[in-house]
N, CA and C atoms as an extended XYZ file, in Angstrom:
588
Properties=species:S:1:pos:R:3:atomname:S:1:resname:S:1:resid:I:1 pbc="F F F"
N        85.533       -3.382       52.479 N   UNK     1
C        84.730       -2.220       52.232 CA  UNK     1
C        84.905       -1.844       50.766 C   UNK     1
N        83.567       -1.572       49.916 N   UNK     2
C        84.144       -1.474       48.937 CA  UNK     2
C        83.969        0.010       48.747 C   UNK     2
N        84.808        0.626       46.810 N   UNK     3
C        84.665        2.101       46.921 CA  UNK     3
C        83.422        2.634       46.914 C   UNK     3
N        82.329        1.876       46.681 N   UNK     4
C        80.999        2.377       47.045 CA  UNK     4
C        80.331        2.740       48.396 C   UNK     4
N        80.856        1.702       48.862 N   UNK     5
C        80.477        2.206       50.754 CA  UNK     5
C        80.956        3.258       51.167 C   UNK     5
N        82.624        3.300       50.734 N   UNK     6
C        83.327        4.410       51.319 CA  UNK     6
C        82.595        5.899       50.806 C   UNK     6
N        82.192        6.087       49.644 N   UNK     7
C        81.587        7.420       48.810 CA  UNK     7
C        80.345        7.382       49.909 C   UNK     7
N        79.664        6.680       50.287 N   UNK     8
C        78.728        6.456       51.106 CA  UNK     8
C        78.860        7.187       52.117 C   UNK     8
N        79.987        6.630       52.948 N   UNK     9
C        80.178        6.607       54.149 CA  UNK     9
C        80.438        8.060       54.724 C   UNK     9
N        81.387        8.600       53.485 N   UNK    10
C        82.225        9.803       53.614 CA  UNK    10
C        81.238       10.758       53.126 C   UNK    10
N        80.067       10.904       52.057 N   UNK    11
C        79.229       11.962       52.325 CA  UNK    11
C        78.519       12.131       53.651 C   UNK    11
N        77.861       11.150       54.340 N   UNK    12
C        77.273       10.627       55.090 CA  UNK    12
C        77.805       11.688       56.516 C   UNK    12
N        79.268       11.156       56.779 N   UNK    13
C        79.857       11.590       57.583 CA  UNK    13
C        80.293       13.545       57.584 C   UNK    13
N        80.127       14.035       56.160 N   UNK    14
C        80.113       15.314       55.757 CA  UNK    14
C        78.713       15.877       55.226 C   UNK    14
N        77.760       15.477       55.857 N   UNK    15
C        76.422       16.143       55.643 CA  UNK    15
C        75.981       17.175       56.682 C   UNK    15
N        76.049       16.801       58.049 N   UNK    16
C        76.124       18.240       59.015 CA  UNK    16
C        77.296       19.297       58.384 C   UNK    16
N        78.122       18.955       58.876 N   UNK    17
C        79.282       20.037       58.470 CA  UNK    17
C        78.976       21.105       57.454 C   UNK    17
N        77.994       20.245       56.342 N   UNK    18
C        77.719       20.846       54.695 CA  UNK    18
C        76.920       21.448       55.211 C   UNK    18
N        75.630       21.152       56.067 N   UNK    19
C        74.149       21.551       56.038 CA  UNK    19
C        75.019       23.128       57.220 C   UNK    19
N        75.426       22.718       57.814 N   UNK    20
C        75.575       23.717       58.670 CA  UNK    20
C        76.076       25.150       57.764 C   UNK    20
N        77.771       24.958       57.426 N   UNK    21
C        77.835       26.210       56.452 CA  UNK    21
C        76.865       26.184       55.449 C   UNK    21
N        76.357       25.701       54.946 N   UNK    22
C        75.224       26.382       53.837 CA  UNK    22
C        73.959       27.051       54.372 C   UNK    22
N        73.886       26.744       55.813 N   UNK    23
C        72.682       27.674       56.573 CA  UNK    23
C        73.471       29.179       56.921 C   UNK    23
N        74.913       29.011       57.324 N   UNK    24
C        75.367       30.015       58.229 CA  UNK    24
C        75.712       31.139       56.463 C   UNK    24
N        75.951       30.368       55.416 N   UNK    25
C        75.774       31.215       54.428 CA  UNK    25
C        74.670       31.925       54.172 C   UNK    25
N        73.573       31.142       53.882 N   UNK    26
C        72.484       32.216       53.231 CA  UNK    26
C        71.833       33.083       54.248 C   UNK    26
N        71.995       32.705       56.048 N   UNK    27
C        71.483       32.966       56.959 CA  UNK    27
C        72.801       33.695       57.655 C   UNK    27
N        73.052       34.343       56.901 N   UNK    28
C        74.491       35.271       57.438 CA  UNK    28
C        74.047       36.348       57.916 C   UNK    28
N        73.390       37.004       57.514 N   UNK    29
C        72.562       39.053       57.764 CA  UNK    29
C        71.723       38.439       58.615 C   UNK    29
N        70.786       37.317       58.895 N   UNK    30
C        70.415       37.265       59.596 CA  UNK    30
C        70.993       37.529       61.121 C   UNK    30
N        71.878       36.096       60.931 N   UNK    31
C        72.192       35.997       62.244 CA  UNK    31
C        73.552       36.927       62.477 C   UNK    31
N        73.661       38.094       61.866 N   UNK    32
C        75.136       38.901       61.932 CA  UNK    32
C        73.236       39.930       63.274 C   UNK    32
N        72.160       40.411       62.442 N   UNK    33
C        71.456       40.947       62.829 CA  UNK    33
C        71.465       40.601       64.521 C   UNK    33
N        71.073       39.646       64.228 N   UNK    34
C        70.460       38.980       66.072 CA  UNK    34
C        71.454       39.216       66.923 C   UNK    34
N        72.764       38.864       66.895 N   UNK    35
C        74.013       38.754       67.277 CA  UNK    35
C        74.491       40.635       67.806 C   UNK    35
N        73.631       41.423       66.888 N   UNK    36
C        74.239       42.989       66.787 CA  UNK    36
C        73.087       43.405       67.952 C   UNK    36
N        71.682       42.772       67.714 N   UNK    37
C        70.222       43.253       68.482 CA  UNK    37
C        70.801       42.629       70.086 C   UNK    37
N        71.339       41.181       70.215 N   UNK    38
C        71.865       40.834       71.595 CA  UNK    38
C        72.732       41.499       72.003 C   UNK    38
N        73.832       42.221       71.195 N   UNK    39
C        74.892       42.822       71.952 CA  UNK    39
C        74.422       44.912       72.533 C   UNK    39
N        73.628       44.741       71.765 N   UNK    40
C        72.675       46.012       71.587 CA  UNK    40
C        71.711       46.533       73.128 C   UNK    40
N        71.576       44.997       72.955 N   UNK    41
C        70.443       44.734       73.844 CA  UNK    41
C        70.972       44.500       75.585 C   UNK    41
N        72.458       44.058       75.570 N   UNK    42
C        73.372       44.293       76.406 CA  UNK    42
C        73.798       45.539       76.913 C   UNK    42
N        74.388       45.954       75.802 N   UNK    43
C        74.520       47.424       75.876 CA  UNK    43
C        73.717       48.539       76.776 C   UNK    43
N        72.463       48.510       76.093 N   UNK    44
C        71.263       49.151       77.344 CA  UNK    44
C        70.752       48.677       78.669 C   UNK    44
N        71.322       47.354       78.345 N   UNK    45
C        71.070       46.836       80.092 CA  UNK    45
C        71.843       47.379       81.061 C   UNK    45
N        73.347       47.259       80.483 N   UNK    46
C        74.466       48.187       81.302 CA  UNK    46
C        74.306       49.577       81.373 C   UNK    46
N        73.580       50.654       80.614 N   UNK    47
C        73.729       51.817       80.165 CA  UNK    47
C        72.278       52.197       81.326 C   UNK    47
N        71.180       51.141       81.022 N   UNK    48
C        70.041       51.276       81.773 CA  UNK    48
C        70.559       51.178       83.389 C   UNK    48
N        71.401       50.464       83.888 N   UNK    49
C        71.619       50.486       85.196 CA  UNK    49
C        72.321       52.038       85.431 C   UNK    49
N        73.019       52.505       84.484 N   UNK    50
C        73.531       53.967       84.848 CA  UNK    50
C        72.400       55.112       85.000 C   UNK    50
N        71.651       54.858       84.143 N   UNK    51
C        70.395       55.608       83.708 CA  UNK    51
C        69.868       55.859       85.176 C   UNK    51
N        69.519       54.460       85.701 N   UNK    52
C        68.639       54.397       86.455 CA  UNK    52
C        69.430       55.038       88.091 C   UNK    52
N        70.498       54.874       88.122 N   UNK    53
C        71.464       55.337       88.896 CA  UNK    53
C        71.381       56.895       88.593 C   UNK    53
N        71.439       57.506       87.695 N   UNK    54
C        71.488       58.898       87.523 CA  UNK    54
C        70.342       59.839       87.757 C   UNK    54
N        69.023       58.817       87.652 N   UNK    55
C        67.862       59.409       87.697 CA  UNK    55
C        67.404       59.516       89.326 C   UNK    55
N        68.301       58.503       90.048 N   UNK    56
C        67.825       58.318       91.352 CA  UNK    56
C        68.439       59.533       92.022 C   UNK    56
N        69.442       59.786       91.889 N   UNK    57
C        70.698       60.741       92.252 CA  UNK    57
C        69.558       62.510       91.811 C   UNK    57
N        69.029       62.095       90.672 N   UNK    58
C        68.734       63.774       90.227 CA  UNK    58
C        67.390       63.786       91.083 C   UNK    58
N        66.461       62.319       91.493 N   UNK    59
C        65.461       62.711       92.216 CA  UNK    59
C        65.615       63.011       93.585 C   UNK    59
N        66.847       62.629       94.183 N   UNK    60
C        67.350       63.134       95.428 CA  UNK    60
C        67.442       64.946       95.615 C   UNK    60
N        68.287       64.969       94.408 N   UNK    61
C        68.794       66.383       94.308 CA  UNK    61
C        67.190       67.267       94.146 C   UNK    61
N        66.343       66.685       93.205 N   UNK    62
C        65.393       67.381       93.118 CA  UNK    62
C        64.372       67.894       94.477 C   UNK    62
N        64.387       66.537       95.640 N   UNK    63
C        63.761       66.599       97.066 CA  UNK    63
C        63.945       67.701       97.647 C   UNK    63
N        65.258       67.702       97.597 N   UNK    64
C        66.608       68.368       98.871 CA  UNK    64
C        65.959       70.152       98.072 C   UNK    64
N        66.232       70.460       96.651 N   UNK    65
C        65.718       71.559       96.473 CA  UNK    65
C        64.181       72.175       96.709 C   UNK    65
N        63.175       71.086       96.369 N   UNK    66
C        61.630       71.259       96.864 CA  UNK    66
C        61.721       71.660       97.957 C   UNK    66
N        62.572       70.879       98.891 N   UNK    67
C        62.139       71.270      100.659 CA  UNK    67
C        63.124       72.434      100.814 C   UNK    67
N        64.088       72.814       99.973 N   UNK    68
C        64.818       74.608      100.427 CA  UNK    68
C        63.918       74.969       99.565 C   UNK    68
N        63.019       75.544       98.616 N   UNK    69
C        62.287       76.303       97.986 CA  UNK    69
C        61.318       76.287       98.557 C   UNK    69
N        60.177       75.547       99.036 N   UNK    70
C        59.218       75.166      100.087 CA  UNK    70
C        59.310       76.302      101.412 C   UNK    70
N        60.450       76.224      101.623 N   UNK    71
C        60.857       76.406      103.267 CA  UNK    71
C        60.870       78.196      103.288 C   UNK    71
N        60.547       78.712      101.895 N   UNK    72
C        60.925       80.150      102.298 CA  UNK    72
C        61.011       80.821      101.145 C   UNK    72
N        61.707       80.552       99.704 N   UNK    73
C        61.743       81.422       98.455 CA  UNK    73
C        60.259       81.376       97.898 C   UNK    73
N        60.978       82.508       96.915 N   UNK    74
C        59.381       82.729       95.867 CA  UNK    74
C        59.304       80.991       95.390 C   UNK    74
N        58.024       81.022       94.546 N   UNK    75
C        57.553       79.812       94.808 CA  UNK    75
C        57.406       79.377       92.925 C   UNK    75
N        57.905       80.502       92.525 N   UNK    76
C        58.135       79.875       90.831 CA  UNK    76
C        59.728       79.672       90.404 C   UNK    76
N        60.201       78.959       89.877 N   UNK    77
C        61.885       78.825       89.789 CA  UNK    77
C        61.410       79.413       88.561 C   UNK    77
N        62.615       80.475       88.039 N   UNK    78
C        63.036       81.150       86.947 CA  UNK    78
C        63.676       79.979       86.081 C   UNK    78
N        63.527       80.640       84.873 N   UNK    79
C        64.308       78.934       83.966 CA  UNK    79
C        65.304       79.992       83.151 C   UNK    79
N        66.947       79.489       83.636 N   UNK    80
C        67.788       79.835       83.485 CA  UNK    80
C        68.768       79.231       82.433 C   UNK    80
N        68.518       77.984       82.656 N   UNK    81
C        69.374       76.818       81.352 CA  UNK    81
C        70.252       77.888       80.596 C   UNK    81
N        70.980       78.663       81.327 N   UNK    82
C        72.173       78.965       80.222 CA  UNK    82
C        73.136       78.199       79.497 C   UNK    82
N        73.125       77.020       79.767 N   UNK    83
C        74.087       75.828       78.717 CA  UNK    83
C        73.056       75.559       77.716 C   UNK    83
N        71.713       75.706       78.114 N   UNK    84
C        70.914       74.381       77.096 CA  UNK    84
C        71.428       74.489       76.052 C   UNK    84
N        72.417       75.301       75.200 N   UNK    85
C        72.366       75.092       74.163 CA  UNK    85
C        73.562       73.993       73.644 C   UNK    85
N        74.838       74.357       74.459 N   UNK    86
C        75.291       72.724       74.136 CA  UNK    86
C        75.020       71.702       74.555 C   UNK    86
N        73.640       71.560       75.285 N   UNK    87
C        73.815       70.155       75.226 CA  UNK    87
C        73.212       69.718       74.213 C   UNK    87
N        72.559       70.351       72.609 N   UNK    88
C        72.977       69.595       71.837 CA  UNK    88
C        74.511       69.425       71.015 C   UNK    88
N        75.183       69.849       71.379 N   UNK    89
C        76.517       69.514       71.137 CA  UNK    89
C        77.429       68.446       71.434 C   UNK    89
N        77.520       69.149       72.484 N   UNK    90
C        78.171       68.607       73.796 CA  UNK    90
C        78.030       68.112       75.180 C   UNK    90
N        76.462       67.188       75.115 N   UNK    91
C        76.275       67.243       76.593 CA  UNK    91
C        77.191       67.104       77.915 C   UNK    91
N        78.161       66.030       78.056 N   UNK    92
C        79.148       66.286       78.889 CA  UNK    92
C        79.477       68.042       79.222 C   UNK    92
N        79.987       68.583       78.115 N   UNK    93
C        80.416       70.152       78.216 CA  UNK    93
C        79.068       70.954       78.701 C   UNK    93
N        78.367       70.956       78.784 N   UNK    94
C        77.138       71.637       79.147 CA  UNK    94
C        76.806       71.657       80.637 C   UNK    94
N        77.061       69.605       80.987 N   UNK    95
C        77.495       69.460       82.252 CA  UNK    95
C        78.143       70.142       83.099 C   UNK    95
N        79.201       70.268       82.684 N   UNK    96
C        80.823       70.795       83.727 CA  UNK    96
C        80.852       71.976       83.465 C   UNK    96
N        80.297       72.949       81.802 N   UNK    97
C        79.984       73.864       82.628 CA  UNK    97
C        79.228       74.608       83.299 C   UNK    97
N        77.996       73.802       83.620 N   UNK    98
C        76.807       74.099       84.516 CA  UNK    98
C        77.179       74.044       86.138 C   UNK    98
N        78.172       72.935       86.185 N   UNK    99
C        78.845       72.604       87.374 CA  UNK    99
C        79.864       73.684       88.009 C   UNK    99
N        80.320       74.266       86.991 N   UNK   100
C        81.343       75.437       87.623 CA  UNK   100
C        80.722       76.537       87.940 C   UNK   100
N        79.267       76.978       87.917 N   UNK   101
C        78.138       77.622       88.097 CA  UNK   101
C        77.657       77.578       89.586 C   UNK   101
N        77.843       76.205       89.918 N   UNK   102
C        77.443       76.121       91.595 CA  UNK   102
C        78.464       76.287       92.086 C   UNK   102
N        79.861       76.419       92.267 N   UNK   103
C        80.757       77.034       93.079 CA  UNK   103
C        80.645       78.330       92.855 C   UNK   103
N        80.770       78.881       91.613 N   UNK   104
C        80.571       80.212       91.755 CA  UNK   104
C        79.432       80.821       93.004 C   UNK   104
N        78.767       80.336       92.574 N   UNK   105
C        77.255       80.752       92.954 CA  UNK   105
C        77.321       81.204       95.012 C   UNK   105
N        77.922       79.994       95.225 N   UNK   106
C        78.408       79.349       96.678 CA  UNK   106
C        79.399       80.475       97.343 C   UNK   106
N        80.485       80.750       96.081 N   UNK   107
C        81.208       81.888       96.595 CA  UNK   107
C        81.001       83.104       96.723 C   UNK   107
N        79.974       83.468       95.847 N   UNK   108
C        79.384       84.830       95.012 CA  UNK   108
C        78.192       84.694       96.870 C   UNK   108
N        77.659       83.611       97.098 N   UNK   109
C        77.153       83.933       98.167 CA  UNK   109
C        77.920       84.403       99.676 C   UNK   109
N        79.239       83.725       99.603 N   UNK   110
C        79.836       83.811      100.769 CA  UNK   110
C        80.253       85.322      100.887 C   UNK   110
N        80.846       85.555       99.643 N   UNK   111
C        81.432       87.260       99.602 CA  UNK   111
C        80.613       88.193       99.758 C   UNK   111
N        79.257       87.876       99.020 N   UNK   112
C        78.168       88.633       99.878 CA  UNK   112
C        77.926       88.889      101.235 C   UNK   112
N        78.024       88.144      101.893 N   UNK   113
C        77.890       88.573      103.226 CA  UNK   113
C        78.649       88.270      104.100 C   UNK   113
N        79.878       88.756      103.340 N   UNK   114
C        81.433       89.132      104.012 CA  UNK   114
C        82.145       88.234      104.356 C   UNK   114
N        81.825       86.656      104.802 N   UNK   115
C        82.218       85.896      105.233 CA  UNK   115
C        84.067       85.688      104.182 C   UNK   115
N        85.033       85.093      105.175 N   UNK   116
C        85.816       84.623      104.517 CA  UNK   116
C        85.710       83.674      103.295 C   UNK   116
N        85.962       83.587      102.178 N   UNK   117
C        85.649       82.220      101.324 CA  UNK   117
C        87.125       81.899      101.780 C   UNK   117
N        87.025       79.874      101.577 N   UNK   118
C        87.994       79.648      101.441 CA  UNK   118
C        88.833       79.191      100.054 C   UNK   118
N        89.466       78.884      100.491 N   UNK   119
C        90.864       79.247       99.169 CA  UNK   119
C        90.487       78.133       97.908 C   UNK   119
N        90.358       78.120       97.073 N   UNK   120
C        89.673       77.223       96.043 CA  UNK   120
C        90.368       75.638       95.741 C   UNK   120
N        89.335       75.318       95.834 N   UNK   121
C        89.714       73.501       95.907 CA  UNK   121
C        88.919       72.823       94.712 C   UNK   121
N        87.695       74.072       94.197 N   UNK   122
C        87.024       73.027       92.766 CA  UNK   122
C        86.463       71.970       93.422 C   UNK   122
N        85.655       72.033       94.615 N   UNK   123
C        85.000       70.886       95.502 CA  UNK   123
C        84.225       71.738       96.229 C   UNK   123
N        82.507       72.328       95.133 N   UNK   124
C        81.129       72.499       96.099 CA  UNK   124
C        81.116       72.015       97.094 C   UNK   124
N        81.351       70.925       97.048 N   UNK   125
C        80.558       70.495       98.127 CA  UNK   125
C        81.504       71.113      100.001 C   UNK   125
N        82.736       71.317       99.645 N   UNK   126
C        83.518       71.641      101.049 CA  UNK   126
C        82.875       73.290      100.954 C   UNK   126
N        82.712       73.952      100.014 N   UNK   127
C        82.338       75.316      100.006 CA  UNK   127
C        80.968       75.348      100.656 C   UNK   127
N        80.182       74.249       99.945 N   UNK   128
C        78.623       74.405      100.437 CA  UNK   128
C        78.540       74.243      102.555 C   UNK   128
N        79.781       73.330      102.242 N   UNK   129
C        79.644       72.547      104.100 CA  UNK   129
C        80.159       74.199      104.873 C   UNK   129
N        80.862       74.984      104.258 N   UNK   130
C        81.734       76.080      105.092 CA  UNK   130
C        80.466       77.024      105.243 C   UNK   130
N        79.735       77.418      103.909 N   UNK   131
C        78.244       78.055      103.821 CA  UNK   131
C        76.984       78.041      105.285 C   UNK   131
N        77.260       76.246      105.315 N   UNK   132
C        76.269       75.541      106.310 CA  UNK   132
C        76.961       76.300      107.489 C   UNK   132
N        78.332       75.815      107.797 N   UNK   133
C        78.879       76.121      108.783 CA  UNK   133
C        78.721       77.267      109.726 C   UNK   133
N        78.598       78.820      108.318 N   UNK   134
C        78.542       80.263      108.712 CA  UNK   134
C        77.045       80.271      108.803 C   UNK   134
N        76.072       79.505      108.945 N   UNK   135
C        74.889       79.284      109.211 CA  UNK   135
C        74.300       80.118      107.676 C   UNK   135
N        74.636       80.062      106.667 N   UNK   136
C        74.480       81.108      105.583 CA  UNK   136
C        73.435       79.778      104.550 C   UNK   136
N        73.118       78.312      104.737 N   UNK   137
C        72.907       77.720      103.815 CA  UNK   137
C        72.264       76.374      105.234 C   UNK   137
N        70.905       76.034      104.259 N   UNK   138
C        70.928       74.781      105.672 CA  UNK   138
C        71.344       73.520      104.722 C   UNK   138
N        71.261       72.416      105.535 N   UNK   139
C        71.490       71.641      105.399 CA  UNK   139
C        71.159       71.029      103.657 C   UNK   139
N        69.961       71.101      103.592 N   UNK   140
C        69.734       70.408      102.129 CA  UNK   140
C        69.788       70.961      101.018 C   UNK   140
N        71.001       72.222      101.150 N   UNK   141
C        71.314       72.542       99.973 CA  UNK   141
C        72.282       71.844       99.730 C   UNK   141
N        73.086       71.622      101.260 N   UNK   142
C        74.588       70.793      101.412 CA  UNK   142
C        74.721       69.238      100.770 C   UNK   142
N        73.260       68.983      100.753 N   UNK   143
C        73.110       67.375      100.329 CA  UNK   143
C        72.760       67.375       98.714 C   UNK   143
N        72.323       68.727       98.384 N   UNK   144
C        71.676       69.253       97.379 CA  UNK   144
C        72.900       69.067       95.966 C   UNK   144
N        74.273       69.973       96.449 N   UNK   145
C        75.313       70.409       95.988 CA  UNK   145
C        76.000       68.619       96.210 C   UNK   145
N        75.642       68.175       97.248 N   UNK   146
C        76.689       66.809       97.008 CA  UNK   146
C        76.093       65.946       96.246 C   UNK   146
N        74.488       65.839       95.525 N   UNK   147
C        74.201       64.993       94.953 CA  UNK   147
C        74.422       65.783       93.319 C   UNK   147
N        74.774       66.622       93.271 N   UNK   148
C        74.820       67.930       91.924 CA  UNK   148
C        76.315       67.168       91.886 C   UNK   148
N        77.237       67.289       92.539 N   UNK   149
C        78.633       66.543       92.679 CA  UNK   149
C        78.959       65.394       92.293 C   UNK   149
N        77.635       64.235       92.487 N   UNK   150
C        77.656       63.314       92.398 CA  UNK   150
C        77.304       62.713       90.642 C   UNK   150
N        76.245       62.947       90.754 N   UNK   151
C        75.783       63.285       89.218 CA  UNK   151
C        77.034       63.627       87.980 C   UNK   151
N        77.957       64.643       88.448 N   UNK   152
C        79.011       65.401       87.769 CA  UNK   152
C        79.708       64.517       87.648 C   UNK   152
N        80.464       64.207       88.553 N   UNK   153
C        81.012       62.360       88.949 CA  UNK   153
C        81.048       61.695       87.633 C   UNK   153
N        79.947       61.108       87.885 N   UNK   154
C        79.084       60.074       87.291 CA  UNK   154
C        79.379       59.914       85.587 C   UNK   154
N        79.301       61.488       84.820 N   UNK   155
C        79.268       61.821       83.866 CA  UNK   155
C        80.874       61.871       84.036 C   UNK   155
N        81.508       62.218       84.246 N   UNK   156
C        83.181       62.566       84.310 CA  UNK   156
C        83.723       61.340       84.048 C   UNK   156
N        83.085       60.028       84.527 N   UNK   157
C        83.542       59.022       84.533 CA  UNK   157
C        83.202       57.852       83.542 C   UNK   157
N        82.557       58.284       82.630 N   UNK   158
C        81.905       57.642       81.212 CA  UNK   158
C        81.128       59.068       80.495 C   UNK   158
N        82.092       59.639       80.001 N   UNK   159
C        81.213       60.652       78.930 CA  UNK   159
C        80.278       60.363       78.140 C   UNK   159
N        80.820       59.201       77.389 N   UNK   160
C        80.236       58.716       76.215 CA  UNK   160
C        78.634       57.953       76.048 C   UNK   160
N        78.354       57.916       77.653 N   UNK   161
C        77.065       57.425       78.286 CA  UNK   161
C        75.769       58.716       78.136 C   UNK   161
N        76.330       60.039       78.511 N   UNK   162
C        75.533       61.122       78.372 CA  UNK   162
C        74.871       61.384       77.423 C   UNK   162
N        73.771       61.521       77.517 N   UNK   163
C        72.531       61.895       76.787 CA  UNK   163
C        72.078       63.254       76.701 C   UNK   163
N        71.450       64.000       75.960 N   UNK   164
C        70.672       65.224       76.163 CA  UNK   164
C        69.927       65.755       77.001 C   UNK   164
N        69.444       64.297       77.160 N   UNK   165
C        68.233       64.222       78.182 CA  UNK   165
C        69.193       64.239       80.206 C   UNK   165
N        70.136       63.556       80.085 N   UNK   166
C        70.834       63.869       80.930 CA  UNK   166
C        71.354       65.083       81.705 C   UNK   166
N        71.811       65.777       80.797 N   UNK   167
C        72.585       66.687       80.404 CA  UNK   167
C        71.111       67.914       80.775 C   UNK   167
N        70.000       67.819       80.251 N   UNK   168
C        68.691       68.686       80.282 CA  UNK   168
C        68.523       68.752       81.969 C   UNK   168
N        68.080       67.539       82.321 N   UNK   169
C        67.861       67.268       83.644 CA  UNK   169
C        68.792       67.619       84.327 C   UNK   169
N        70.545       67.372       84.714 N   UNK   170
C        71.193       68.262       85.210 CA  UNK   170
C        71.145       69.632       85.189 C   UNK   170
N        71.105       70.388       84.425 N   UNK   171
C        70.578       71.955       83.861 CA  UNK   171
C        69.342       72.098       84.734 C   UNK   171
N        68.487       71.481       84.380 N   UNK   172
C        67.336       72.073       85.560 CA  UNK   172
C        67.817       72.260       87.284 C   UNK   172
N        67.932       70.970       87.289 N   UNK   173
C        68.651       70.856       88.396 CA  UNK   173
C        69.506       71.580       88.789 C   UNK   173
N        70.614       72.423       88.748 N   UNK   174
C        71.453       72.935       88.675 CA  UNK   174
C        71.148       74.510       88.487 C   UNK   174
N        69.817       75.025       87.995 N   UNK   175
C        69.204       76.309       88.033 CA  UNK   175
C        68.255       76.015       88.934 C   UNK   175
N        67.894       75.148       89.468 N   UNK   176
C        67.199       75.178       90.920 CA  UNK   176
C        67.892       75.447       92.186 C   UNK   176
N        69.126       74.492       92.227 N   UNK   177
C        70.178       75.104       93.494 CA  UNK   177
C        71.001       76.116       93.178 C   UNK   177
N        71.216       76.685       91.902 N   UNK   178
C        71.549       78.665       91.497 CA  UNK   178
C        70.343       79.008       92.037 C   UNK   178
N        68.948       78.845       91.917 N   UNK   179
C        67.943       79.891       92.544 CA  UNK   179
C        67.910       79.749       93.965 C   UNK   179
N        67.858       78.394       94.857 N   UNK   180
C        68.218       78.268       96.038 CA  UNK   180
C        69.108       79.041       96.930 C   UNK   180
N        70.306       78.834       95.854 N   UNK   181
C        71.526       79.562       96.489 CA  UNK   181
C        71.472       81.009       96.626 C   UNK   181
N        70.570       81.814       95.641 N   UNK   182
C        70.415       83.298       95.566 CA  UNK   182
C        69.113       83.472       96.571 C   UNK   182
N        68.442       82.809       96.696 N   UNK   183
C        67.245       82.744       97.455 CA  UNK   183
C        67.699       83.022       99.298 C   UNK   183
N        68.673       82.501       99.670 N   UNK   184
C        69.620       82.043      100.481 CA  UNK   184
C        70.243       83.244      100.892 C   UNK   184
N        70.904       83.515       99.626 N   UNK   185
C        71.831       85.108       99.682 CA  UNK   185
C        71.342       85.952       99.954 C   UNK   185
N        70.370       86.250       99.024 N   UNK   186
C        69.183       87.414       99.293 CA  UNK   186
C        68.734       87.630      100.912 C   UNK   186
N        68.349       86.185      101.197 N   UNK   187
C        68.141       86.432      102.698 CA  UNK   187
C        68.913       86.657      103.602 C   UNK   187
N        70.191       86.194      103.587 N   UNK   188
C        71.172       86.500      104.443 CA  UNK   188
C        71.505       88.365      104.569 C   UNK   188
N        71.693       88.693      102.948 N   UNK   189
C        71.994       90.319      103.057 CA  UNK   189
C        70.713       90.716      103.928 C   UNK   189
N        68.875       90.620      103.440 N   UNK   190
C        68.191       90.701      104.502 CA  UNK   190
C        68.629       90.860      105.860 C   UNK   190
N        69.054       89.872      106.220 N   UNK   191
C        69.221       90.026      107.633 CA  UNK   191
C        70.576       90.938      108.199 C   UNK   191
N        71.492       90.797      107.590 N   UNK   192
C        72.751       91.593      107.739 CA  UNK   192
C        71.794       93.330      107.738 C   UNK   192
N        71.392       93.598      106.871 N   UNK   193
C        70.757       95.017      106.936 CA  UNK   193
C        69.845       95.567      108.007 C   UNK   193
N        69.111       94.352      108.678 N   UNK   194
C        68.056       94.605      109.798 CA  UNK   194
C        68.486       94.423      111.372 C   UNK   194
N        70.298       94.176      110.791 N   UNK   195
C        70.647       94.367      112.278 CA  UNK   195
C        71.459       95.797      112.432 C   UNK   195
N        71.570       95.974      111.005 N   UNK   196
C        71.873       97.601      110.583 CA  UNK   196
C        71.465       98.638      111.736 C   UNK   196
């Protein structure tokens, strides 16, 4: 072999290798781009399955309130959004404390019409079932408050997923079963007075 073949041989054998880094050089921002748009693009696929999970959960919650507002209250919901304002802040925080709003609400109903409340557990949903129980609440507020629970959940368990828009839609939600729940109350004192 002489040293000419070998110079041959040995570029020959180092021409991919070359061609390759000299593409991955000048084609660096490119493909740093594509690489950021695929992982991006991942990102919302996972984020979209929560999405879509959260939206199903708030259209439940939204049913369960149509058919208690339907069934008997005034027929315009008042718009209450007393958080809206952090959720540009803080949507999570706007959340939880919209959420500590429906226990209140639950208890503020029970004490109304004398019933025992029970002893605090920070779990609507056992307050809402005791409500059902004293016949003070029907049923689909009970499913109402567990999908409001659920939702809360949801957010408790990836903050960093919450959106405004999340965070908005809970708030509505959440001043629909506060008007439910007073809707509820109201009627119960009603009736406590007309057996007066």
């Amino acid at each position: 072999m002489s040293g000419m073949q070998f110079v041959v041989d040995f570029v020959s054998a180092l021409a991919w290798p070359i061609a390759i880094v000299v593409i991955v050089v000048f084609l660096r921002r490119p493909i740093v781009d594509i690489l950021m748009q695929l992982a991006s693009s991942l990102r919302r696929l996972r984020s979209g399955q929560s999405d879509a999970e959260f939206d199903r959960t708030a259209s439940q919650v939204k049913a369960e309130l149509t058919a208690t507002v339907s069934a008997g209250a005034p027929a315009s919901l008042p718009v209450l959004l007393r958080f809206a304002a952090a959720t540009e802040d803080d949507p999570p925080a706007a959340i939880a404390q919209a959420y500590g709003a429906v226990e209140a609400a639950l208890r503020d109903l029970l004490g109304s019409t004398g019933k025992l409340v029970p002893v605090g557990s920070g779990d609507p949903t056992a307050v809402a079932r005791f409500a059902r129980d004293q016949a003070l609440v029907p049923e689909s507020i009970v499913r109402a408050v567990d999908g409001v629970v659920t939702l809360r959940n949801s957010v408790a368990a990836d903050p960093a997923r919450v959106t405004k828009d999340h965070a908005m839609k809970f708030l509505a939600l959440v001043d629909a079963l506060l008007f439910a729940i007073a809707a509820q109350r109201d009627r119960s004192i009603g009736a406590q007075s007309q057996m007066r």
